[in-house]
Amino acid sequence: MSRPIIEVRGLSKRYRLGTIGATSLREEFNRWCDRLRRQASPADQREFWALRDVSFEVSPGEVVGIIGRNGAGKSTLLKILSRITEPTGGEALLRGRVASLLEIGTGFHPELTGRENIFLNGAILGMTRAEVRRKLDEIVAFAEIEKFIDTPVKRYSSGMHVRLGFAVAAHLEPEILIVDEVLSVGDYAFQRKCLGKMEEVSRGDGRTVLFVSHNLGSVTGLCGRAVWLAQGRVQSIGTADAVVAEYVRSQTEPTRSDYDFHAWGGAERCSARLMITGLRVNDGAAVTHGEPFRARLFFRTQALVEGVSFALGFGTVEGTMLATYDSDLGGQRRTYPADLEGVIEVILPELPLGPGRYALSLGARSGDAGGLDHLPACSVIDVQPGPRTHASFVHSPGGGLRLAAEWVGPAPTSK
């Protein structure tokens, strides 16, 4: 039996809230002294454990999904495996070259062109220029950026960054491919293309893939096994179908009308220019099919933000998005000053969701692509049947959108 290509043993990561990395030898020495003092004193109330004693193994050629709510530690785990962040405790052994796509623009030099960045990434992976040159045309064609391949990547849109980033990561023959939720930035056709490529490199080329996604359907369709993280700890490991089913069942806690997101998603959101801090659903009243629905999004700014639009999305608890309401579609883009505690309200005259349970997602962006905050599947609602809900909809499985339409056909015939 071959050795695991990835071994994670007792991995832990601690952050100190409000503390940035050391920028000098003196600062690093002071932080080291602080750590020694904390070992002999009560736990620091400003500490945040993103991971606690995480252990699992991955065999060569496996596709493993990492699932869990925001703040569960998924991205921190991938950053440690990608050698971007050092763990506080434990170890991660990776036996092979690693290519990662964790954030937009990761691994790119903004002043270099797309072509130059492809060769730079190849060199980082230990490939010769001749090896990269053989893959160049294939990478450019997959990314669909032929016209811009000799343009500095600082001029690329977020979608172009993702296209090139994934193409480079998938085609430069790493033994281990690590992909975070960043693929959600791309359009639907490109997402499907990426999923197909990940399946190809795992089944056809025998490479190992670690895949983080909130779309549970993609996880069960692509991955053989899954790891469920909750509050920095491993909650479950097993077949993707079994772990996803267990995770979905865990989301059936009673719904609430008020949500506080100040600490949601861990420490990394705290530095955002605009952060969604809370949600109030329907003023505490029951959510009913065919009846008015309203949601209030509370937010806080830490800097001047321009061209801001908000989005409210409805999806299944398995992660499939059903409908999105974006303030930008109504031409509502606003500018907010720094240090503002604000609230914005969205009102639907008639809720089109049929009876059932749904996940709500929230988001805010600046301009056309500048993401400010994103809270996928951050809350759940139970939609009740209303006075205009047809009886056949009440017990139909799956809920979904219930929309009216005009049906035209031949006139009924009499017997």
GROMACS .gro file of C-alpha atoms in nm:
model
  415
    1MET     CA    1   0.000   0.000   0.000
    2SER     CA    2   0.140   0.341  -0.103
    3ARG     CA    3   0.214   0.611   0.152
    4PRO     CA    4  -0.038   0.896   0.189
    5ILE     CA    5   0.049   1.193  -0.029
    6ILE     CA    6  -0.087   1.424   0.244
    7GLU     CA    7  -0.060   1.359   0.618
    8VAL     CA    8  -0.210   1.609   0.862
    9ARG     CA    9  -0.126   1.537   1.225
   10GLY     CA   10  -0.268   1.738   1.515
   11LEU     CA   11  -0.270   2.060   1.316
   12SER     CA   12  -0.361   2.375   1.514
   13LYS     CA   13  -0.350   2.746   1.430
   14ARG     CA   14  -0.396   3.033   1.675
   15TYR     CA   15  -0.439   3.400   1.588
   16ARG     CA   16  -0.430   3.698   1.819
   17LEU     CA   17  -0.718   3.929   1.729
   18GLY     CA   18  -0.606   4.279   1.643
   19THR     CA   19  -0.242   4.175   1.592
   20ILE     CA   20  -0.066   4.198   1.256
   21GLY     CA   21   0.251   4.018   1.158
   22ALA     CA   22   0.588   4.132   1.283
   23THR     CA   23   0.779   4.364   1.052
   24SER     CA   24   1.119   4.365   1.225
   25LEU     CA   25   1.349   4.143   1.430
   26ARG     CA   26   1.266   4.348   1.741
   27GLU     CA   27   0.890   4.298   1.692
   28GLU     CA   28   0.938   3.927   1.633
   29PHE     CA   29   1.146   3.902   1.954
   30ASN     CA   30   0.876   4.090   2.151
   31ARG     CA   31   0.606   3.857   2.018
   32TRP     CA   32   0.818   3.557   2.114
   33CYS     CA   33   0.847   3.695   2.469
   34ASP     CA   34   0.469   3.750   2.474
   35ARG     CA   35   0.415   3.385   2.382
   36LEU     CA   36   0.638   3.274   2.668
   37ARG     CA   37   0.447   3.493   2.913
   38ARG     CA   38   0.111   3.363   2.791
   39GLN     CA   39   0.224   3.004   2.848
   40ALA     CA   40   0.250   3.082   3.221
   41SER     CA   41  -0.067   3.294   3.241
   42PRO     CA   42  -0.441   3.243   3.181
   43ALA     CA   43  -0.553   3.213   2.821
   44ASP     CA   44  -0.555   3.543   2.637
   45GLN     CA   45  -0.913   3.651   2.576
   46ARG     CA   46  -0.805   3.800   2.242
   47GLU     CA   47  -0.687   3.466   2.106
   48PHE     CA   48  -0.876   3.292   1.829
   49TRP     CA   49  -0.812   2.928   1.738
   50ALA     CA   50  -0.883   2.881   1.368
   51LEU     CA   51  -0.781   2.511   1.385
   52ARG     CA   52  -0.763   2.269   1.678
   53ASP     CA   53  -0.597   1.926   1.656
   54VAL     CA   54  -0.696   1.848   1.295
   55SER     CA   55  -0.578   1.511   1.162
   56PHE     CA   56  -0.649   1.320   0.838
   57GLU     CA   57  -0.472   1.150   0.547
   58VAL     CA   58  -0.515   1.168   0.170
   59SER     CA   59  -0.399   0.895  -0.068
   60PRO     CA   60  -0.244   0.967  -0.410
   61GLY     CA   61  -0.508   1.032  -0.676
   62GLU     CA   62  -0.788   1.104  -0.429
   63VAL     CA   63  -1.027   1.400  -0.461
   64VAL     CA   64  -1.120   1.518  -0.113
   65GLY     CA   65  -1.372   1.790  -0.034
   66ILE     CA   66  -1.340   2.021   0.266
   67ILE     CA   67  -1.679   2.148   0.386
   68GLY     CA   68  -1.811   2.354   0.674
   69ARG     CA   69  -1.956   2.694   0.750
   70ASN     CA   70  -1.753   3.014   0.717
   71GLY     CA   71  -1.513   3.040   1.009
   72ALA     CA   72  -1.482   2.662   1.038
   73GLY     CA   73  -1.111   2.678   0.947
   74LYS     CA   74  -1.123   2.557   0.585
   75SER     CA   75  -0.922   2.840   0.430
   76THR     CA   76  -0.672   2.839   0.718
   77LEU     CA   77  -0.614   2.467   0.662
   78LEU     CA   78  -0.550   2.518   0.291
   79LYS     CA   79  -0.311   2.809   0.360
   80ILE     CA   80  -0.108   2.588   0.593
   81LEU     CA   81  -0.101   2.305   0.338
   82SER     CA   82   0.007   2.557   0.071
   83ARG     CA   83   0.293   2.678   0.297
   84ILE     CA   84   0.145   3.030   0.310
   85THR     CA   85   0.084   3.018   0.687
   86GLU     CA   86   0.279   2.839   0.959
   87PRO     CA   87   0.082   2.623   1.206
   88THR     CA   88   0.089   2.692   1.578
   89GLY     CA   89   0.107   2.320   1.649
   90GLY     CA   90   0.112   1.986   1.471
   91GLU     CA   91   0.247   1.918   1.123
   92ALA     CA   92   0.140   1.869   0.764
   93LEU     CA   93   0.345   1.643   0.535
   94LEU     CA   94   0.297   1.679   0.159
   95ARG     CA   95   0.484   1.442  -0.073
   96GLY     CA   96   0.473   1.616  -0.408
   97ARG     CA   97   0.460   1.949  -0.588
   98VAL     CA   98   0.166   2.167  -0.480
   99ALA     CA   99  -0.029   2.417  -0.691
  100SER     CA  100  -0.283   2.631  -0.506
  101LEU     CA  101  -0.567   2.860  -0.610
  102LEU     CA  102  -0.680   3.018  -0.284
  103GLU     CA  103  -0.737   3.387  -0.354
  104ILE     CA  104  -0.770   3.598  -0.665
  105GLY     CA  105  -0.423   3.678  -0.795
  106THR     CA  106  -0.241   3.440  -0.562
  107GLY     CA  107   0.109   3.376  -0.697
  108PHE     CA  108   0.090   3.649  -0.962
  109HIS     CA  109   0.321   3.950  -0.987
  110PRO     CA  110   0.096   4.242  -1.083
  111GLU     CA  111   0.359   4.417  -1.296
  112LEU     CA  112   0.432   4.108  -1.507
  113THR     CA  113   0.222   4.002  -1.804
  114GLY     CA  114   0.007   3.692  -1.806
  115ARG     CA  115   0.268   3.512  -2.016
  116GLU     CA  116   0.550   3.608  -1.778
  117ASN     CA  117   0.348   3.497  -1.476
  118ILE     CA  118   0.291   3.156  -1.633
  119PHE     CA  119   0.669   3.105  -1.660
  120LEU     CA  120   0.716   3.244  -1.307
  121ASN     CA  121   0.468   2.994  -1.162
  122GLY     CA  122   0.632   2.713  -1.356
  123ALA     CA  123   0.971   2.805  -1.210
  124ILE     CA  124   0.822   2.808  -0.859
  125LEU     CA  125   0.697   2.453  -0.922
  126GLY     CA  126   1.046   2.350  -1.035
  127MET     CA  127   0.968   2.322  -1.407
  128THR     CA  128   1.208   2.422  -1.683
  129ARG     CA  129   1.119   2.688  -1.940
  130ALA     CA  130   1.095   2.417  -2.204
  131GLU     CA  131   0.840   2.226  -1.994
  132VAL     CA  132   0.630   2.539  -1.940
  133ARG     CA  133   0.655   2.634  -2.308
  134ARG     CA  134   0.504   2.300  -2.406
  135LYS     CA  135   0.201   2.378  -2.186
  136LEU     CA  136   0.171   2.747  -2.272
  137ASP     CA  137  -0.078   2.729  -2.559
  138GLU     CA  138  -0.299   2.488  -2.367
  139ILE     CA  139  -0.302   2.717  -2.061
  140VAL     CA  140  -0.386   3.029  -2.264
  141ALA     CA  141  -0.663   2.851  -2.454
  142PHE     CA  142  -0.820   2.713  -2.135
  143ALA     CA  143  -0.812   3.057  -1.968
  144GLU     CA  144  -0.967   3.219  -2.278
  145ILE     CA  145  -0.748   3.530  -2.248
  146GLU     CA  146  -0.550   3.511  -2.572
  147LYS     CA  147  -0.592   3.885  -2.643
  148PHE     CA  148  -0.458   3.983  -2.302
  149ILE     CA  149  -0.178   3.732  -2.246
  150ASP     CA  150   0.087   4.005  -2.292
  151THR     CA  151  -0.095   4.258  -2.071
  152PRO     CA  152   0.019   4.313  -1.709
  153VAL     CA  153  -0.209   4.115  -1.478
  154LYS     CA  154  -0.272   4.425  -1.264
  155ARG     CA  155  -0.509   4.529  -1.545
  156TYR     CA  156  -0.700   4.199  -1.536
  157SER     CA  157  -1.053   4.176  -1.400
  158SER     CA  158  -1.121   3.936  -1.111
  159GLY     CA  159  -1.270   3.688  -1.359
  160MET     CA  160  -0.957   3.698  -1.577
  161HIS     CA  161  -0.739   3.647  -1.267
  162VAL     CA  162  -0.937   3.335  -1.176
  163ARG     CA  163  -0.930   3.199  -1.532
  164LEU     CA  164  -0.554   3.233  -1.561
  165GLY     CA  165  -0.490   3.122  -1.202
  166PHE     CA  166  -0.684   2.798  -1.241
  167ALA     CA  167  -0.541   2.727  -1.585
  168VAL     CA  168  -0.187   2.763  -1.453
  169ALA     CA  169  -0.254   2.555  -1.140
  170ALA     CA  170  -0.424   2.273  -1.331
  171HIS     CA  171  -0.192   2.248  -1.631
  172LEU     CA  172   0.157   2.276  -1.483
  173GLU     CA  173   0.142   1.915  -1.361
  174PRO     CA  174   0.151   1.944  -0.982
  175GLU     CA  175   0.103   1.623  -0.787
  176ILE     CA  176  -0.137   1.807  -0.551
  177LEU     CA  177  -0.395   2.065  -0.663
  178ILE     CA  178  -0.557   2.279  -0.391
  179VAL     CA  179  -0.863   2.485  -0.489
  180ASP     CA  180  -1.065   2.712  -0.261
  181GLU     CA  181  -1.408   2.872  -0.315
  182VAL     CA  182  -1.243   3.135  -0.538
  183LEU     CA  183  -1.389   2.957  -0.844
  184SER     CA  184  -1.728   3.106  -0.752
  185VAL     CA  185  -1.602   3.436  -0.897
  186GLY     CA  186  -1.605   3.292  -1.249
  187ASP     CA  187  -1.911   3.255  -1.469
  188TYR     CA  188  -2.117   2.937  -1.467
  189ALA     CA  189  -1.971   2.797  -1.789
  190PHE     CA  190  -1.615   2.842  -1.662
  191GLN     CA  191  -1.704   2.684  -1.325
  192ARG     CA  192  -1.830   2.375  -1.507
  193LYS     CA  193  -1.513   2.376  -1.717
  194CYS     CA  194  -1.298   2.385  -1.403
  195LEU     CA  195  -1.490   2.104  -1.236
  196GLY     CA  196  -1.442   1.894  -1.550
  197LYS     CA  197  -1.070   1.968  -1.551
  198MET     CA  198  -1.034   1.871  -1.183
  199GLU     CA  199  -1.209   1.542  -1.255
  200GLU     CA  200  -0.978   1.487  -1.553
  201VAL     CA  201  -0.654   1.550  -1.361
  202SER     CA  202  -0.761   1.323  -1.077
  203ARG     CA  203  -0.905   1.028  -1.268
  204GLY     CA  204  -0.701   1.059  -1.585
  205ASP     CA  205  -0.366   1.183  -1.455
  206GLY     CA  206  -0.387   1.037  -1.104
  207ARG     CA  207  -0.325   1.369  -0.930
  208THR     CA  208  -0.459   1.457  -0.587
  209VAL     CA  209  -0.716   1.736  -0.544
  210LEU     CA  210  -0.829   1.916  -0.228
  211PHE     CA  211  -1.147   2.111  -0.301
  212VAL     CA  212  -1.329   2.360  -0.077
  213SER     CA  213  -1.680   2.460  -0.181
  214HIS     CA  214  -2.012   2.567  -0.032
  215ASN     CA  215  -2.184   2.399  -0.327
  216LEU     CA  216  -2.240   2.058  -0.174
  217GLY     CA  217  -2.364   1.918  -0.505
  218SER     CA  218  -2.022   1.984  -0.657
  219VAL     CA  219  -1.855   1.815  -0.359
  220THR     CA  220  -2.062   1.497  -0.387
  221GLY     CA  221  -2.027   1.492  -0.766
  222LEU     CA  222  -1.650   1.542  -0.774
  223CYS     CA  223  -1.511   1.407  -0.446
  224GLY     CA  224  -1.483   1.052  -0.322
  225ARG     CA  225  -1.428   1.157   0.040
  226ALA     CA  226  -1.499   1.468   0.245
  227VAL     CA  227  -1.375   1.629   0.565
  228TRP     CA  228  -1.627   1.836   0.763
  229LEU     CA  229  -1.475   2.109   0.980
  230ALA     CA  230  -1.672   2.285   1.254
  231GLN     CA  231  -1.522   2.558   1.473
  232GLY     CA  232  -1.171   2.455   1.374
  233ARG     CA  233  -1.211   2.086   1.456
  234VAL     CA  234  -1.279   1.777   1.246
  235GLN     CA  235  -1.647   1.693   1.284
  236SER     CA  236  -1.659   1.401   1.043
  237ILE     CA  237  -1.451   1.219   0.778
  238GLY     CA  238  -1.589   0.965   0.533
  239THR     CA  239  -1.745   0.923   0.191
  240ALA     CA  240  -1.856   1.251   0.039
  241ASP     CA  241  -2.222   1.145   0.024
  242ALA     CA  242  -2.230   1.040   0.390
  243VAL     CA  243  -2.045   1.345   0.526
  244VAL     CA  244  -2.250   1.591   0.319
  245ALA     CA  245  -2.574   1.425   0.434
  246GLU     CA  246  -2.458   1.451   0.796
  247TYR     CA  247  -2.363   1.816   0.746
  248VAL     CA  248  -2.701   1.901   0.592
  249ARG     CA  249  -2.884   1.732   0.881
  250SER     CA  250  -2.684   1.948   1.122
  251GLN     CA  251  -2.826   2.261   0.960
  252THR     CA  252  -3.179   2.179   1.071
  253GLU     CA  253  -3.162   2.379   1.394
  254PRO     CA  254  -3.466   2.604   1.458
  255THR     CA  255  -3.460   2.915   1.242
  256ARG     CA  256  -3.420   3.260   1.393
  257SER     CA  257  -3.516   3.607   1.281
  258ASP     CA  258  -3.209   3.789   1.415
  259TYR     CA  259  -2.846   3.709   1.336
  260ASP     CA  260  -2.524   3.870   1.460
  261PHE     CA  261  -2.230   3.837   1.218
  262HIS     CA  262  -1.966   4.039   1.407
  263ALA     CA  263  -1.768   3.722   1.487
  264TRP     CA  264  -1.896   3.515   1.194
  265GLY     CA  265  -1.625   3.381   0.964
  266GLY     CA  266  -1.332   3.427   1.202
  267ALA     CA  267  -1.079   3.704   1.240
  268GLU     CA  268  -1.005   3.764   0.871
  269ARG     CA  269  -1.328   3.962   0.806
  270CYS     CA  270  -1.250   4.219   1.076
  271SER     CA  271  -1.019   4.420   0.847
  272ALA     CA  272  -1.279   4.459   0.568
  273ARG     CA  273  -1.364   4.810   0.447
  274LEU     CA  274  -1.731   4.715   0.481
  275MET     CA  275  -1.856   4.425   0.692
  276ILE     CA  276  -2.214   4.296   0.716
  277THR     CA  277  -2.271   4.276   1.091
  278GLY     CA  278  -2.629   4.152   1.126
  279LEU     CA  279  -2.954   4.041   0.968
  280ARG     CA  280  -3.317   4.070   1.071
  281VAL     CA  281  -3.565   3.855   0.878
  282ASN     CA  282  -3.926   3.963   0.823
  283ASP     CA  283  -3.936   4.169   1.145
  284GLY     CA  284  -3.961   3.843   1.339
  285ALA     CA  285  -4.285   3.735   1.166
  286ALA     CA  286  -4.335   3.399   0.993
  287VAL     CA  287  -4.202   3.370   0.637
  288THR     CA  288  -4.487   3.278   0.404
  289HIS     CA  289  -4.508   3.182   0.038
  290GLY     CA  290  -4.677   3.446  -0.176
  291GLU     CA  291  -4.670   3.708   0.099
  292PRO     CA  292  -4.444   4.014   0.142
  293PHE     CA  293  -4.092   3.946   0.269
  294ARG     CA  294  -3.836   4.188   0.406
  295ALA     CA  295  -3.481   4.162   0.532
  296ARG     CA  296  -3.268   4.424   0.702
  297LEU     CA  297  -2.891   4.405   0.652
  298PHE     CA  298  -2.682   4.583   0.915
  299PHE     CA  299  -2.330   4.686   0.820
  300ARG     CA  300  -2.024   4.876   0.942
  301THR     CA  301  -1.761   5.065   0.742
  302GLN     CA  302  -1.396   5.112   0.837
  303ALA     CA  303  -1.305   5.325   0.534
  304LEU     CA  304  -1.471   5.526   0.260
  305VAL     CA  305  -1.641   5.289   0.014
  306GLU     CA  306  -1.787   5.393  -0.320
  307GLY     CA  307  -2.032   5.233  -0.560
  308VAL     CA  308  -2.160   4.986  -0.300
  309SER     CA  309  -2.434   4.738  -0.384
  310PHE     CA  310  -2.582   4.463  -0.168
  311ALA     CA  311  -2.717   4.120  -0.259
  312LEU     CA  312  -2.956   3.874  -0.093
  313GLY     CA  313  -2.957   3.517  -0.222
  314PHE     CA  314  -3.192   3.223  -0.161
  315GLY     CA  315  -3.059   2.871  -0.201
  316THR     CA  316  -3.115   2.513  -0.098
  317VAL     CA  317  -2.948   2.393   0.221
  318GLU     CA  318  -2.733   2.170  -0.003
  319GLY     CA  319  -2.576   2.479  -0.159
  320THR     CA  320  -2.759   2.530  -0.490
  321MET     CA  321  -2.845   2.897  -0.549
  322LEU     CA  322  -3.206   2.953  -0.654
  323ALA     CA  323  -3.250   3.329  -0.676
  324THR     CA  324  -3.054   3.646  -0.604
  325TYR     CA  325  -3.180   3.998  -0.545
  326ASP     CA  326  -2.911   4.259  -0.616
  327SER     CA  327  -2.957   4.628  -0.536
  328ASP     CA  328  -2.736   4.708  -0.835
  329LEU     CA  329  -3.004   4.578  -1.074
  330GLY     CA  330  -3.220   4.871  -0.965
  331GLY     CA  331  -2.932   5.112  -1.017
  332GLN     CA  332  -2.875   5.150  -0.644
  333ARG     CA  333  -2.505   5.205  -0.584
  334ARG     CA  334  -2.418   5.416  -0.284
  335THR     CA  335  -2.116   5.576  -0.123
  336TYR     CA  336  -2.063   5.541   0.251
  337PRO     CA  337  -1.815   5.727   0.474
  338ALA     CA  338  -1.579   5.559   0.719
  339ASP     CA  339  -1.696   5.458   1.068
  340LEU     CA  340  -2.062   5.429   0.969
  341GLU     CA  341  -2.308   5.192   1.139
  342GLY     CA  342  -2.574   5.151   0.870
  343VAL     CA  343  -2.873   4.943   0.771
  344ILE     CA  344  -3.025   4.869   0.431
  345GLU     CA  345  -3.358   4.696   0.373
  346VAL     CA  346  -3.476   4.478   0.087
  347ILE     CA  347  -3.851   4.424   0.037
  348LEU     CA  348  -4.012   4.159  -0.184
  349PRO     CA  349  -4.383   4.222  -0.258
  350GLU     CA  350  -4.444   3.847  -0.294
  351LEU     CA  351  -4.203   3.574  -0.185
  352PRO     CA  352  -4.183   3.321  -0.473
  353LEU     CA  353  -4.032   3.038  -0.264
  354GLY     CA  354  -4.255   2.739  -0.208
  355PRO     CA  355  -4.292   2.580   0.136
  356GLY     CA  356  -3.964   2.435   0.262
  357ARG     CA  357  -3.630   2.523   0.421
  358TYR     CA  358  -3.382   2.753   0.249
  359ALA     CA  359  -3.040   2.906   0.314
  360LEU     CA  360  -2.986   3.280   0.287
  361SER     CA  361  -2.662   3.428   0.152
  362LEU     CA  362  -2.558   3.792   0.183
  363GLY     CA  363  -2.301   3.996  -0.002
  364ALA     CA  364  -2.170   4.345  -0.069
  365ARG     CA  365  -1.939   4.470  -0.340
  366SER     CA  366  -1.787   4.794  -0.464
  367GLY     CA  367  -1.820   4.862  -0.834
  368ASP     CA  368  -1.853   4.577  -1.080
  369ALA     CA  369  -1.619   4.324  -0.921
  370GLY     CA  370  -1.470   4.455  -0.597
  371GLY     CA  371  -1.593   4.213  -0.331
  372LEU     CA  372  -1.636   4.372   0.012
  373ASP     CA  373  -1.805   4.095   0.211
  374HIS     CA  374  -1.961   3.758   0.133
  375LEU     CA  375  -2.160   3.542   0.376
  376PRO     CA  376  -2.273   3.226   0.194
  377ALA     CA  377  -2.546   3.017   0.360
  378CYS     CA  378  -2.521   3.232   0.673
  379SER     CA  379  -2.881   3.177   0.792
  380VAL     CA  380  -3.183   2.961   0.724
  381ILE     CA  381  -3.555   3.027   0.687
  382ASP     CA  382  -3.858   2.800   0.689
  383VAL     CA  383  -4.118   2.911   0.433
  384GLN     CA  384  -4.474   2.832   0.535
  385PRO     CA  385  -4.768   2.779   0.298
  386GLY     CA  386  -4.986   3.086   0.258
  387PRO     CA  387  -5.347   3.152   0.163
  388ARG     CA  388  -5.255   3.152  -0.207
  389THR     CA  389  -5.038   2.839  -0.191
  390HIS     CA  390  -5.191   2.561  -0.399
  391ALA     CA  391  -5.258   2.243  -0.204
  392SER     CA  392  -5.033   2.041  -0.438
  393PHE     CA  393  -4.736   2.259  -0.336
  394VAL     CA  394  -4.773   2.210   0.038
  395HIS     CA  395  -4.647   1.852   0.047
  396SER     CA  396  -4.434   1.853  -0.268
  397PRO     CA  397  -4.069   1.768  -0.197
  398GLY     CA  398  -3.783   2.009  -0.248
  399GLY     CA  399  -3.959   2.343  -0.216
  400GLY     CA  400  -3.822   2.566  -0.490
  401LEU     CA  401  -3.959   2.865  -0.677
  402ARG     CA  402  -4.334   2.874  -0.732
  403LEU     CA  403  -4.401   3.117  -1.017
  404ALA     CA  404  -4.717   3.212  -1.200
  405ALA     CA  405  -4.734   3.198  -1.579
  406GLU     CA  406  -4.992   3.210  -1.856
  407TRP     CA  407  -5.058   2.870  -2.013
  408VAL     CA  408  -5.197   2.862  -2.367
  409GLY     CA  409  -5.329   2.550  -2.539
  410PRO     CA  410  -5.620   2.399  -2.728
  411ALA     CA  411  -5.965   2.449  -2.585
  412PRO     CA  412  -6.103   2.156  -2.384
  413THR     CA  413  -6.327   1.918  -2.574
  414SER     CA  414  -6.658   1.791  -2.443
  415LYS     CA  415  -6.729   1.422  -2.426
   0.00000   0.00000   0.00000
